[in-house]
Amino acid sequence: MKLLTRYNRVTLATTVVVMLITGIVYYFFIHFILIRDVDKDLEVEENEVFEYARENNRLPQVFESNDQQISFYEAPAGSVQRRFLDTLYKLTPNPNHRHRHHGEHYESGRGLITSVSAGNQYYKVLIVKSTVETEDLVKVIFLITIGVILLLLLILFLINRLLLNRLWQPFHALLKELRMFNVADNKDIAQIDTSIEEFRELNQVVTSMSSRVKSDYKDLKTFTENASHELLTPIAVINSKLDTLLQTDNFSQQQSKLLSDLYGAVSRLTRLNQSLLLLVKIENHLLGSEQDINLKVAIEELVMQFDEIFQDKGLKVTCDLQDKMLLTNPYLVDVLLNNLLSNAIRHNHADGEIRIKLDGVKLSIQNTGENTALRSENLFRRFHKSASSEGNGLGLTISQQICENLGYDLRYDFITGLHIFTVIF
Amino acid sequence: MYPKLSLYIYAKYGMKILIIEDEKGLRESIEEYFTEAGNICETASDYTEAMAKVNVYRYDCILLDITLPGGNGIQILKDIKQNNYPDGVLIISARNSLDDRLEGLDLGADDYLVKPFHLSELRARVMAIIRRKSFSGNNILQFNELAIDLLAKSVKVKTQAVKLTRKEYALLLYFIANKGKVVSKNAIAEHLWGDGIDMANNFDFIYSHIKNLRKKLVEAGSHDYIQAAYGMGYKFTDQ
């Protein structure tokens, strides 16, 4: 759920509830006040009746006026208890009256039952006043209140939408920056123009974090590069000493076995070291300029170069190549082709098959090998390799880095027993 | 102008080489590998020493390390070229970046070899440089009854032409450059197939190449110069 939605939901619900409660309380309060007013009017009327009865010792004449009716009933002495009540007000046809209905009609009214003695007779007195006006007033007030609530809700909703969207703009901008963040490139997180303190703070934290991450990454890379460089010299010394040792006299069977193992290990070490240096260089974009190359020619040369190795392993190689010109870094393309083809040879079985296809949009190198697909999530990870692999586990990482660097796409598929690596230009 | 060394002189008197390399172990190995009857090897371990030697003596080939105590090898190269010294220059560097390589070659270096390398590879490169420098019209490399035409890339035993594949030809040149030395299988494989060779830990397929080359040469009437050495490599020798 979006923050805005959540916020809207909460605020709107709260507003509605509060407004409703306010409305109800307001309604009853207004109602109470107005009824009290009516009751006061009734008491004034009652006093008038009392006064008239005391002065004249008889009941006043009853007439209708001001939406008020007074009626007297004879009653046994002391039987009437004084009280107010909600009652009905009986309308008599009256041309001046608001309600022009035929026959008898009632509207809501408020009554006071009281008693009076006049001429030795005890009377029950009922004074009724119409409360239609009052009720109307309450209704209008209530409607206005509801209207205000609705209007307020609408405005709140719109404000939330427009204003909050605007307010969150810096956040979204920052999010976009973070999404595009890449430790390897030189671009910093842009400063976001905002007057909101929280976002400014977030921006600062993110910026400082990103530069810290970048500098750590750079340190690490520099370390790898330096370490690999420093390793080169001792490896070169070992290599040259081995070559020199080889010139000294006769070796026993055992010694020569040891020597060739050493040669093998040193050459693996050399290759590993070169691969690490190459990776650093690719990531640093430190590899020379672009040239026009015909990929078809490059592949043909490479296939010819590997010819003896194909023969040695009994591999059948089929090429289906079309001319494809690329303006690109020839060195990287060379390494890429070399890696992919080496893999196709290394992970093949004896008398297997390699198919190389090149057309205008893609190059695919397919090879037989183990009859299960490789786990693609680990495929391009550094130093990930199959148990039987003689490589250093960097070949595919380098291939992928090269593709990324040159703007190509490298994909792996396993279809009908063929491992397929496809470079899409 | 300095007189160009002819192939004759090189064959008769050997070659004169300056090794500019600060790493003692490597310097000594190279020196030992190149030192044999008739060859003169001199060494320099830092910038000043190298500059002093370069400006006084002439060499057939200078092996030049780029990173030196006291200065940059590129500066030495510039100095050699500014003075029009005819010495061949082979840069040996730990820096395998294309830019360094191009800079070195643009400045007039004859070749560029990246550390680590096999001594046999270094020697093959040095021989190639010296051959290029000293041919002056003569492009035949003679080894006893073998005659190799370096321009036509053809081989003759006495008068009998031998038809070699590209790799067999390269292999023969490599052997002749390293004659009398045991050359490891690794070095041969890397020389012929480049870095792409790492898929084959056993280099059995080299054996069939050597066998073919040997057969062709012997059938054309050559001595059998190629000897297997303890299962680790091969030696091309007339002794």
XYZ file of C-alpha atoms in Angstrom:
664
model
C 0.000 0.000 0.000
C 1.265 3.428 -0.812
C 1.977 5.821 1.970
C -0.391 8.326 0.407
C -3.228 5.804 0.195
C -2.669 4.708 3.732
C -2.492 8.281 4.951
C -5.584 9.242 2.987
C -7.500 6.319 4.338
C -6.657 7.135 7.936
C -7.217 10.866 7.734
C -10.428 10.589 5.776
C -11.859 7.915 8.066
C -10.932 9.965 11.135
C -12.413 13.093 9.636
C -15.657 11.336 8.768
C -16.025 9.824 12.236
C -15.175 13.056 14.026
C -17.469 15.054 11.782
C -20.317 12.597 12.285
C -19.935 12.668 16.062
C -19.733 16.462 15.960
C -22.807 16.553 13.769
C -24.802 14.361 16.114
C -23.702 16.242 19.212
C -24.415 19.513 17.454
C -27.844 18.302 16.408
C -28.850 17.303 19.906
C -27.389 20.413 21.454
C -29.210 22.748 19.056
C -32.339 20.724 19.535
C -32.048 20.973 23.296
C -31.499 24.727 23.226
C -34.393 25.363 20.906
C -36.748 23.112 22.907
C -35.724 25.013 26.048
C -36.692 28.236 24.279
C -40.072 26.775 23.430
C -40.470 25.600 27.018
C -39.810 29.139 28.218
C -42.506 30.440 25.879
C -44.848 27.834 27.296
C -44.043 28.954 30.852
C -44.715 32.575 29.914
C -48.088 31.474 28.578
C -48.731 29.464 31.742
C -47.994 32.533 33.883
C -50.375 34.590 31.835
C -53.060 31.989 32.440
C -52.301 31.923 36.186
C -52.390 35.678 36.439
C -55.585 35.936 34.534
C -57.205 33.236 36.717
C -56.025 34.920 39.912
C -57.222 38.370 38.935
C -60.482 37.357 37.369
C -61.158 34.138 39.179
C -62.163 32.546 35.899
C -60.491 30.944 32.951
C -59.219 33.118 30.177
C -60.877 32.967 26.865
C -59.242 30.538 24.566
C -58.133 31.684 21.191
C -55.642 30.453 18.776
C -52.607 32.413 17.863
C -48.903 32.152 17.222
C -49.107 28.467 16.559
C -50.166 27.849 20.053
C -53.193 26.210 21.556
C -54.490 26.280 25.120
C -57.133 23.912 26.348
C -58.709 23.454 29.766
C -60.170 20.278 31.180
C -61.985 19.886 34.454
C -60.116 17.554 36.724
C -60.274 16.305 40.313
C -58.265 18.572 42.587
C -54.570 17.747 42.840
C -54.668 15.048 40.185
C -52.515 16.893 37.691
C -48.771 16.856 37.833
C -46.944 19.621 36.037
C -44.756 18.405 33.174
C -43.471 19.151 29.704
C -44.055 16.710 26.910
C -43.495 16.185 23.232
C -46.837 15.978 21.598
C -48.668 16.679 18.401
C -49.970 19.986 17.379
C -53.339 19.713 15.663
C -53.621 21.971 12.679
C -56.958 23.581 11.913
C -57.556 24.715 8.359
C -56.291 28.220 8.266
C -55.721 30.150 5.074
C -52.767 31.965 6.643
C -51.128 28.769 7.754
C -48.158 27.360 5.990
C -49.610 23.937 5.625
C -52.564 24.316 3.346
C -54.103 20.933 3.713
C -57.675 19.917 3.873
C -59.009 18.263 6.986
C -57.096 17.705 10.177
C -53.342 17.614 10.226
C -50.767 17.254 12.841
C -47.330 18.543 13.175
C -44.816 18.042 15.892
C -45.359 20.151 18.943
C -44.287 20.757 22.502
C -46.737 20.806 25.291
C -46.954 21.827 28.955
C -49.471 20.182 31.222
C -50.219 22.218 34.292
C -53.159 22.998 36.532
C -55.054 26.051 37.617
C -57.928 26.722 40.012
C -60.570 29.197 39.026
C -63.996 29.639 40.498
C -63.528 26.789 42.909
C -62.960 24.447 40.049
C -59.715 22.633 39.445
C -58.618 22.565 35.826
C -56.023 20.700 33.917
C -54.373 23.058 31.448
C -52.652 21.900 28.257
C -50.617 24.430 26.375
C -49.231 23.210 23.033
C -46.871 25.024 20.746
C -45.932 23.919 17.253
C -42.247 23.150 16.931
C -42.244 22.880 13.141
C -40.146 25.999 12.791
C -37.689 24.718 15.336
C -37.443 21.339 13.683
C -36.901 23.026 10.322
C -34.142 25.123 11.773
C -32.441 22.068 13.237
C -32.754 20.279 9.923
C -31.195 23.176 8.012
C -28.363 23.387 10.477
C -27.832 19.657 10.210
C -27.826 19.735 6.426
C -25.353 22.590 6.356
C -23.138 20.664 8.722
C -23.278 17.560 6.523
C -22.551 19.735 3.486
C -19.548 21.233 5.189
C -18.333 17.758 6.112
C -18.582 16.556 2.544
C -16.920 19.666 1.188
C -14.161 19.340 3.730
C -13.623 15.703 2.804
C -13.412 16.566 -0.854
C -10.951 19.364 -0.224
C -8.892 17.180 2.077
C -8.809 14.468 -0.531
C -7.727 16.839 -3.267
C -5.124 18.490 -1.086
C -3.710 15.143 -0.121
C -3.521 14.093 -3.713
C -2.004 17.240 -5.130
C -0.006 18.574 -2.276
C 1.330 15.271 -1.000
C 2.276 14.192 -4.480
C 4.179 17.421 -4.816
C 5.691 17.067 -1.379
C 6.929 13.549 -2.132
C 8.504 14.562 -5.416
C 12.032 14.824 -3.988
C 11.631 11.384 -2.460
C 10.723 9.859 -5.796
C 13.555 11.682 -7.501
C 15.946 10.292 -4.919
C 14.519 6.825 -5.392
C 15.171 7.076 -9.098
C 18.754 8.103 -8.432
C 19.214 5.153 -6.117
C 17.788 2.769 -8.642
C 20.322 3.940 -11.202
C 23.144 3.817 -8.686
C 26.083 1.732 -9.779
C 29.187 1.318 -7.641
C 31.334 0.829 -10.672
C 30.621 4.063 -12.531
C 31.756 7.543 -11.666
C 28.384 9.230 -11.481
C 27.445 10.537 -8.057
C 23.955 10.751 -6.630
C 22.588 14.114 -7.713
C 21.742 16.770 -5.140
C 17.990 17.107 -4.891
C 16.515 20.551 -4.800
C 14.098 20.590 -1.889
C 13.280 22.803 1.044
C 11.927 19.923 3.123
C 14.374 19.203 5.866
C 13.690 15.460 6.058
C 14.344 14.967 2.384
C 17.424 17.112 2.502
C 18.710 14.965 5.319
C 17.859 11.767 3.456
C 19.623 13.116 0.403
C 22.695 13.940 2.433
C 22.793 10.523 4.057
C 22.305 8.737 0.755
C 24.944 10.848 -0.951
C 27.517 10.306 1.740
C 26.688 6.608 1.883
C 27.068 6.234 -1.858
C 30.376 8.011 -1.936
C 31.571 5.882 0.951
C 30.473 2.720 -0.868
C 32.181 3.935 -4.003
C 35.411 4.763 -2.299
C 35.389 1.382 -0.530
C 34.758 -0.312 -3.825
C 37.518 1.684 -5.441
C 39.912 0.781 -2.639
C 39.031 -2.847 -3.106
C 39.577 -2.617 -6.828
C 42.847 -0.797 -6.397
C 43.868 -3.463 -3.935
C 43.032 -6.245 -6.393
C 44.912 -4.438 -9.104
C 47.944 -3.749 -6.960
C 47.981 -7.252 -5.533
C 47.797 -8.740 -9.015
C 50.536 -6.417 -10.192
C 52.760 -7.247 -7.280
C 52.172 -10.934 -7.918
C 53.325 -10.638 -11.511
C 56.976 -10.150 -10.660
C 57.370 -13.181 -8.369
C 55.436 -15.288 -10.866
C 57.769 -14.075 -13.596
C 60.737 -15.010 -11.441
C 59.355 -18.484 -10.695
C 58.654 -18.973 -14.378
C 62.114 -17.942 -15.462
C 63.757 -20.013 -12.730
C 61.778 -23.039 -13.866
C 62.917 -22.449 -17.439
C 66.474 -22.186 -16.165
C 66.139 -25.269 -13.999
C 64.981 -27.157 -17.056
C 68.339 -26.476 -18.717
C 70.345 -28.166 -15.968
C 71.218 -31.753 -16.437
C 69.409 -35.002 -16.347
C 66.303 -35.397 -14.294
C 64.897 -38.550 -12.874
C 61.376 -39.600 -13.750
C 60.177 -38.333 -10.390
C 61.900 -34.976 -10.735
C 60.507 -34.368 -14.173
C 57.012 -35.195 -12.936
C 57.461 -32.649 -10.152
C 58.735 -30.094 -12.615
C 55.820 -30.487 -14.957
C 53.370 -30.181 -12.079
C 55.126 -26.965 -11.114
C 54.881 -25.686 -14.673
C 51.178 -26.475 -14.718
C 50.565 -24.712 -11.421
C 52.564 -21.640 -12.412
C 50.776 -21.338 -15.700
C 47.408 -21.547 -13.923
C 48.555 -18.928 -11.464
C 49.643 -16.721 -14.344
C 46.329 -17.070 -16.083
C 44.349 -16.419 -12.924
C 46.376 -13.314 -12.294
C 45.938 -12.068 -15.827
C 42.202 -12.694 -15.608
C 41.953 -10.642 -12.423
C 43.880 -7.791 -13.997
C 41.713 -7.991 -17.081
C 38.547 -7.811 -14.982
C 39.797 -4.707 -13.212
C 40.632 -3.141 -16.533
C 37.278 -3.923 -18.076
C 35.510 -2.472 -15.074
C 37.659 0.638 -15.277
C 37.057 0.967 -19.009
C 40.795 1.040 -19.530
C 41.053 -0.911 -22.706
C 41.965 1.143 -25.698
C 39.945 2.411 -28.571
C 37.387 1.048 -30.990
C 38.040 -0.327 -34.418
C 36.005 -1.747 -37.255
C 36.259 -5.497 -37.209
C 34.559 -8.230 -39.153
C 33.403 -10.723 -36.582
C 33.203 -13.466 -39.170
C 36.897 -13.133 -39.976
C 37.806 -13.039 -36.282
C 35.850 -16.230 -35.635
C 37.331 -17.997 -38.627
C 40.837 -17.131 -37.474
C 40.105 -18.362 -33.991
C 38.636 -21.632 -35.262
C 41.736 -22.152 -37.358
C 43.888 -21.379 -34.330
C 42.081 -24.027 -32.286
C 42.068 -26.560 -35.093
C 44.620 -28.937 -33.529
C 42.758 -28.894 -30.251
C 39.493 -29.779 -31.980
C 41.245 -32.651 -33.681
C 42.879 -33.779 -30.480
C 39.525 -33.992 -28.698
C 37.756 -35.336 -31.769
C 35.327 -32.432 -31.829
C 33.212 -31.758 -34.864
C 32.949 -28.036 -35.512
C 30.343 -26.543 -37.809
C 30.304 -22.860 -38.635
C 27.389 -20.978 -40.105
C 28.751 -17.461 -40.378
C 27.557 -14.325 -42.063
C 29.551 -11.126 -42.358
C 29.045 -8.916 -39.355
C 30.864 -5.632 -38.981
C 31.283 -4.252 -35.502
C 32.803 -0.981 -34.379
C 34.202 -2.162 -31.107
C 37.233 -2.924 -29.027
C 39.090 -5.680 -30.883
C 40.990 -6.838 -27.822
C 37.833 -7.387 -25.782
C 36.086 -9.154 -28.641
C 39.108 -11.387 -28.981
C 39.023 -12.287 -25.289
C 35.261 -12.842 -25.435
C 35.433 -15.189 -28.423
C 38.398 -16.983 -26.925
C 36.605 -17.523 -23.617
C 33.370 -18.755 -25.145
C 35.089 -21.112 -27.537
C 37.477 -22.366 -24.845
C 34.483 -23.174 -22.677
C 32.791 -24.986 -25.531
C 35.915 -27.110 -25.904
C 36.680 -27.600 -22.246
C 33.190 -28.661 -21.228
C 32.697 -30.913 -24.214
C 33.008 -34.671 -24.228
C 35.215 -36.640 -26.618
C 33.813 -36.777 -30.158
C 31.371 -34.049 -29.255
C 30.147 -31.217 -31.364
C 30.452 -27.435 -31.512
C 28.200 -25.250 -33.635
C 28.986 -21.601 -34.222
C 26.312 -19.432 -35.749
C 26.665 -15.768 -36.581
C 24.089 -13.541 -38.190
C 23.346 -9.844 -38.165
C 21.949 -9.742 -34.640
C 23.549 -12.492 -32.653
C 26.375 -14.952 -32.242
C 25.620 -18.306 -30.711
C 28.120 -20.937 -29.698
C 26.546 -24.301 -28.992
C 28.279 -27.349 -27.621
C 27.518 -30.825 -26.459
C 28.615 -31.759 -22.983
C 27.033 -32.851 -19.769
C 23.417 -33.625 -20.337
C 22.025 -31.276 -17.711
C 21.517 -27.560 -17.884
C 23.897 -25.365 -15.910
C 22.451 -23.466 -12.986
C 22.144 -20.087 -14.570
C 22.015 -18.020 -11.375
C 25.586 -18.974 -10.500
C 26.874 -19.100 -14.013
C 28.415 -15.640 -14.194
C 29.611 -15.481 -10.595
C 33.294 -15.112 -9.916
C 35.131 -18.322 -9.150
C 32.043 -20.386 -9.679
C 32.946 -23.452 -11.681
C 32.006 -27.042 -12.092
C 33.988 -29.589 -10.123
C 35.514 -31.012 -13.267
C 36.499 -27.659 -14.744
C 40.176 -26.928 -15.292
C 39.555 -23.240 -15.721
C 39.924 -20.573 -13.089
C 36.239 -19.769 -12.783
C 36.635 -16.288 -14.197
C 36.021 -16.978 -17.886
C 32.288 -16.407 -17.887
C 32.538 -13.520 -15.470
C 34.943 -11.845 -17.842
C 32.746 -12.693 -20.827
C 29.754 -11.157 -19.161
C 31.686 -8.074 -18.092
C 32.905 -7.640 -21.642
C 29.374 -7.963 -23.029
C 28.126 -5.451 -20.478
C 30.966 -3.141 -21.352
C 30.336 -3.361 -25.081
C 26.576 -3.088 -24.672
C 25.816 -6.652 -25.689
C 23.628 -9.230 -24.007
C 25.016 -12.622 -22.990
C 22.514 -15.439 -22.524
C 22.689 -19.076 -21.629
C 20.215 -21.729 -22.777
C 20.139 -25.490 -22.669
C 18.127 -26.943 -25.542
C 18.021 -30.559 -26.637
C 21.343 -31.522 -25.127
C 23.173 -28.405 -26.352
C 24.636 -25.757 -24.089
C 24.104 -22.503 -25.925
C 25.775 -19.196 -25.188
C 24.334 -16.352 -27.206
C 25.748 -12.882 -27.608
C 23.081 -10.458 -28.777
C 24.469 -7.295 -30.317
C 75.283 5.770 -38.819
C 76.278 2.594 -37.143
C 77.011 -0.372 -39.357
C 74.266 -2.919 -39.399
C 75.209 -6.243 -37.975
C 75.001 -8.897 -40.581
C 73.632 -12.312 -39.906
C 77.113 -13.588 -40.510
C 78.544 -11.616 -37.631
C 75.756 -12.646 -35.329
C 76.262 -16.290 -36.216
C 79.990 -16.102 -35.801
C 80.438 -13.834 -32.833
C 77.141 -14.153 -31.095
C 75.016 -11.285 -29.945
C 75.371 -8.472 -27.516
C 72.464 -7.915 -25.235
C 71.642 -5.441 -22.476
C 69.186 -6.551 -19.831
C 67.577 -3.638 -18.014
C 65.549 -5.175 -15.216
C 65.408 -4.271 -11.538
C 64.193 -7.645 -10.275
C 67.342 -9.560 -9.459
C 65.892 -13.051 -9.859
C 64.519 -12.329 -13.279
C 67.623 -10.481 -14.427
C 69.860 -13.370 -13.467
C 67.651 -15.948 -15.141
C 67.577 -14.005 -18.383
C 71.301 -13.422 -18.232
C 71.956 -17.085 -17.666
C 69.601 -18.144 -20.444
C 71.211 -15.831 -22.984
C 74.791 -16.386 -21.954
C 76.504 -18.957 -24.092
C 79.590 -19.175 -26.222
C 79.991 -15.993 -28.213
C 77.140 -14.020 -26.597
C 77.763 -11.006 -24.456
C 75.157 -10.114 -21.842
C 75.267 -6.970 -19.823
C 72.839 -5.933 -17.149
C 71.528 -2.776 -15.597
C 69.350 -2.757 -12.507
C 68.243 0.848 -12.373
C 67.570 3.880 -14.517
C 70.917 5.613 -14.073
C 72.968 2.531 -14.791
C 70.828 1.751 -17.805
C 71.147 5.276 -19.194
C 74.902 5.191 -18.719
C 75.243 1.937 -20.635
C 72.780 2.787 -23.361
C 74.595 6.005 -24.138
C 78.035 4.441 -24.303
C 77.704 1.001 -25.805
C 75.688 -0.379 -28.683
C 73.728 -3.604 -28.363
C 71.992 -5.882 -30.770
C 69.025 -5.914 -28.502
C 68.054 -4.150 -25.307
C 65.568 -5.829 -22.989
C 63.845 -2.948 -21.299
C 61.696 -3.088 -18.175
C 59.314 -0.139 -17.923
C 59.151 0.261 -14.173
C 62.611 0.937 -12.877
C 63.996 2.448 -9.695
C 64.950 6.026 -10.434
C 63.035 6.494 -13.645
C 60.786 5.218 -16.358
C 61.895 2.755 -19.025
C 59.891 4.682 -21.605
C 62.302 7.589 -21.070
C 65.249 5.321 -21.893
C 63.457 4.252 -25.073
C 62.892 7.880 -26.037
C 66.556 8.583 -25.431
C 67.622 5.697 -27.660
C 65.351 6.855 -30.461
C 66.348 10.514 -30.129
C 69.973 9.608 -30.565
C 69.164 7.347 -33.496
C 70.858 4.395 -31.881
C 70.190 1.337 -34.024
C 69.714 -1.036 -31.070
C 66.706 -3.287 -31.121
C 64.450 -2.695 -28.123
C 62.166 -5.243 -26.554
C 60.015 -3.965 -23.732
C 59.346 -6.395 -20.932
C 56.671 -5.070 -18.672
C 54.222 -6.129 -16.048
C 51.746 -3.681 -17.469
C 49.591 -5.510 -19.935
C 47.497 -2.622 -21.036
C 46.974 -1.935 -24.659
C 47.865 1.736 -24.189
C 51.255 0.919 -22.697
C 51.883 -1.528 -25.467
C 50.909 0.930 -28.149
C 52.890 3.724 -26.543
C 55.975 1.530 -26.457
C 55.588 0.403 -30.056
C 54.752 3.918 -31.259
C 57.947 5.188 -29.697
C 59.902 2.721 -31.755
C 60.219 -0.372 -29.583
C 60.526 -3.485 -31.726
C 58.397 -5.702 -29.559
C 56.556 -5.871 -26.280
C 56.455 -8.861 -23.956
C 54.280 -9.043 -20.891
C 55.461 -10.587 -17.635
C 55.423 -13.384 -16.808
C 56.912 -15.001 -19.872
C 58.877 -18.085 -20.766
C 62.568 -17.496 -21.376
C 62.264 -19.434 -24.609
C 59.563 -17.009 -25.767
C 61.758 -14.063 -24.849
C 64.626 -15.562 -26.755
C 62.510 -16.234 -29.828
C 61.386 -12.611 -29.804
C 64.923 -11.303 -29.352
C 66.168 -13.467 -32.218
C 63.363 -12.207 -34.416
C 64.316 -8.615 -33.652
C 67.994 -9.208 -34.323
C 67.174 -11.033 -37.541
C 64.974 -8.193 -38.717
C 67.644 -5.644 -37.826
C 70.514 -7.444 -39.468
C 69.067 -9.001 -42.577
C 69.524 -6.187 -45.023
C 68.531 -8.148 -48.075
C 69.525 -11.531 -46.786
C 66.439 -13.273 -45.579
C 67.739 -16.813 -45.355
C 68.267 -18.288 -41.921
C 70.741 -21.133 -42.087
C 71.087 -23.915 -39.532
C 73.454 -26.609 -40.733
C 71.663 -28.216 -43.683
C 68.401 -26.374 -42.939
C 67.712 -23.163 -44.862
C 64.690 -21.098 -43.908
C 63.473 -18.318 -46.184
C 61.921 -15.883 -43.747
C 60.102 -13.850 -46.370
C 58.645 -16.727 -48.341
C 58.222 -18.740 -45.131
C 59.595 -21.787 -46.847
C 62.060 -24.405 -45.608
C 64.678 -26.363 -47.479
C 66.886 -29.227 -46.393
C 69.942 -28.720 -48.582
C 68.067 -28.319 -51.864
C 65.006 -30.337 -50.983
C 61.946 -28.192 -50.206
C 59.925 -29.234 -47.164
C 56.243 -28.381 -47.023
C 55.309 -27.324 -43.498
C 52.039 -26.132 -42.038
C 51.915 -22.674 -40.483
C 52.298 -24.030 -36.985
C 55.075 -26.433 -37.925
C 56.967 -23.547 -39.483
C 56.506 -21.424 -36.377
C 57.601 -24.357 -34.251
C 60.787 -24.814 -36.279
C 61.702 -21.140 -35.940
C 61.020 -21.312 -32.230
C 63.283 -24.315 -31.881
C 66.106 -22.726 -33.857
C 65.917 -19.549 -31.782
C 66.231 -21.732 -28.673
C 68.689 -24.214 -30.045
C 70.489 -26.207 -27.416
C 67.859 -25.309 -24.814
C 65.150 -27.447 -23.349
C 61.860 -25.805 -24.229
C 58.895 -26.723 -22.057
C 55.628 -27.955 -23.507
C 53.847 -25.054 -21.845
C 56.067 -22.568 -23.610
C 55.523 -24.273 -26.974
C 51.768 -24.427 -26.487
C 51.558 -20.764 -25.507
C 53.753 -19.748 -28.392
C 51.681 -21.599 -30.967
C 48.172 -21.243 -29.581
C 48.360 -18.169 -27.417
C 46.491 -17.767 -24.155
C 43.544 -19.747 -25.477
C 45.472 -22.886 -24.717
C 44.406 -23.147 -21.085
C 41.747 -25.764 -21.767
C 44.313 -28.479 -22.232
C 46.300 -29.337 -19.162
C 48.017 -32.166 -20.904
C 49.657 -31.051 -24.061
C 49.535 -34.379 -25.833
C 48.449 -32.761 -29.039
C 51.805 -30.982 -29.164
C 53.432 -34.345 -29.471
C 51.712 -35.073 -32.775
C 52.864 -31.712 -34.102
C 56.451 -32.349 -33.137
C 56.236 -35.831 -34.560
C 55.021 -34.475 -37.893
C 57.682 -31.783 -38.077
C 60.397 -34.255 -37.208
C 59.137 -36.742 -39.784
C 59.005 -34.172 -42.569
C 62.521 -32.903 -41.849
C 64.065 -36.333 -41.570
C 62.326 -37.535 -44.719
C 63.802 -34.584 -46.584
C 67.252 -35.670 -45.482
C 67.836 -33.594 -42.370
C 69.409 -34.764 -39.173
C 66.983 -35.505 -36.362
C 67.630 -32.434 -34.228
C 64.597 -32.667 -31.977
C 65.028 -34.540 -28.728
C 62.376 -35.198 -26.139
C 63.471 -34.019 -22.707
C 62.208 -35.976 -19.710
C 58.594 -35.758 -20.818
C 58.563 -32.059 -19.975
C 59.693 -30.536 -23.196
C 61.930 -30.733 -26.227
C 65.423 -29.753 -27.173
C 66.596 -28.753 -30.652
C 70.274 -29.487 -30.866
C 72.964 -30.574 -33.253
C 75.111 -32.036 -30.543
